[in-house]
């Protein structure tokens, strides 16, 4: 029961983190000219933040607690 509640809290935090990552004020910081790894900074930010969220979700969901 406690483990389920802890996982639910972590998933809620990751949801809020995702809302922050993909919200206008932060996206506008990266919506500028230039190139980062051969692509616009906005696209690099979107792909990197998406990758981070997926990795964190996998850690939370797949974590075994003995």
PDB file of N, CA and C in Angstrom, residues 2 4 8 18 21 23 32 34 42 62:
ATOM      1  N   UNK A   2       1.896   1.286   0.840  1.00  0.00           N
ATOM      2  CA  UNK A   2       2.769   2.451   0.906  1.00  0.00           C
ATOM      3  C   UNK A   2       3.546   2.604  -0.394  1.00  0.00           C
ATOM      4  N   UNK A   4       2.605   1.686  -3.399  1.00  0.00           N
ATOM      5  CA  UNK A   4       1.698   2.183  -4.423  1.00  0.00           C
ATOM      6  C   UNK A   4       1.510   3.688  -4.299  1.00  0.00           C
ATOM      7  N   UNK A   8       2.645   6.524  -7.022  1.00  0.00           N
ATOM      8  CA  UNK A   8       1.654   7.486  -7.516  1.00  0.00           C
ATOM      9  C   UNK A   8       2.148   8.919  -7.327  1.00  0.00           C
ATOM     10  N   UNK A  18       6.723  17.275 -16.685  1.00  0.00           N
ATOM     11  CA  UNK A  18       6.453  17.290 -18.116  1.00  0.00           C
ATOM     12  C   UNK A  18       5.659  18.523 -18.519  1.00  0.00           C
ATOM     13  N   UNK A  21       8.190  21.261 -18.624  1.00  0.00           N
ATOM     14  CA  UNK A  21       9.085  21.137 -19.784  1.00  0.00           C
ATOM     15  C   UNK A  21       8.429  21.626 -21.067  1.00  0.00           C
ATOM     16  N   UNK A  23       5.769  23.718 -21.463  1.00  0.00           N
ATOM     17  CA  UNK A  23       4.953  24.906 -21.308  1.00  0.00           C
ATOM     18  C   UNK A  23       5.610  26.088 -22.028  1.00  0.00           C
ATOM     19  N   UNK A  32      14.837  30.049 -30.603  1.00  0.00           N
ATOM     20  CA  UNK A  32      15.694  31.097 -31.143  1.00  0.00           C
ATOM     21  C   UNK A  32      16.500  30.517 -32.288  1.00  0.00           C
ATOM     22  N   UNK A  34      19.877  29.600 -34.556  1.00  0.00           N
ATOM     23  CA  UNK A  34      21.106  28.903 -34.203  1.00  0.00           C
ATOM     24  C   UNK A  34      20.987  27.418 -34.471  1.00  0.00           C
ATOM     25  N   UNK A  42      15.071  24.458 -30.283  1.00  0.00           N
ATOM     26  CA  UNK A  42      13.749  24.036 -29.811  1.00  0.00           C
ATOM     27  C   UNK A  42      13.549  22.544 -30.027  1.00  0.00           C
ATOM     28  N   UNK A  62       9.480   0.619 -13.300  1.00  0.00           N
ATOM     29  CA  UNK A  62      10.163  -0.677 -13.320  1.00  0.00           C
ATOM     30  C   UNK A  62      10.994  -0.942 -12.073  1.00  0.00           C
TER      31      UNK A  62
END
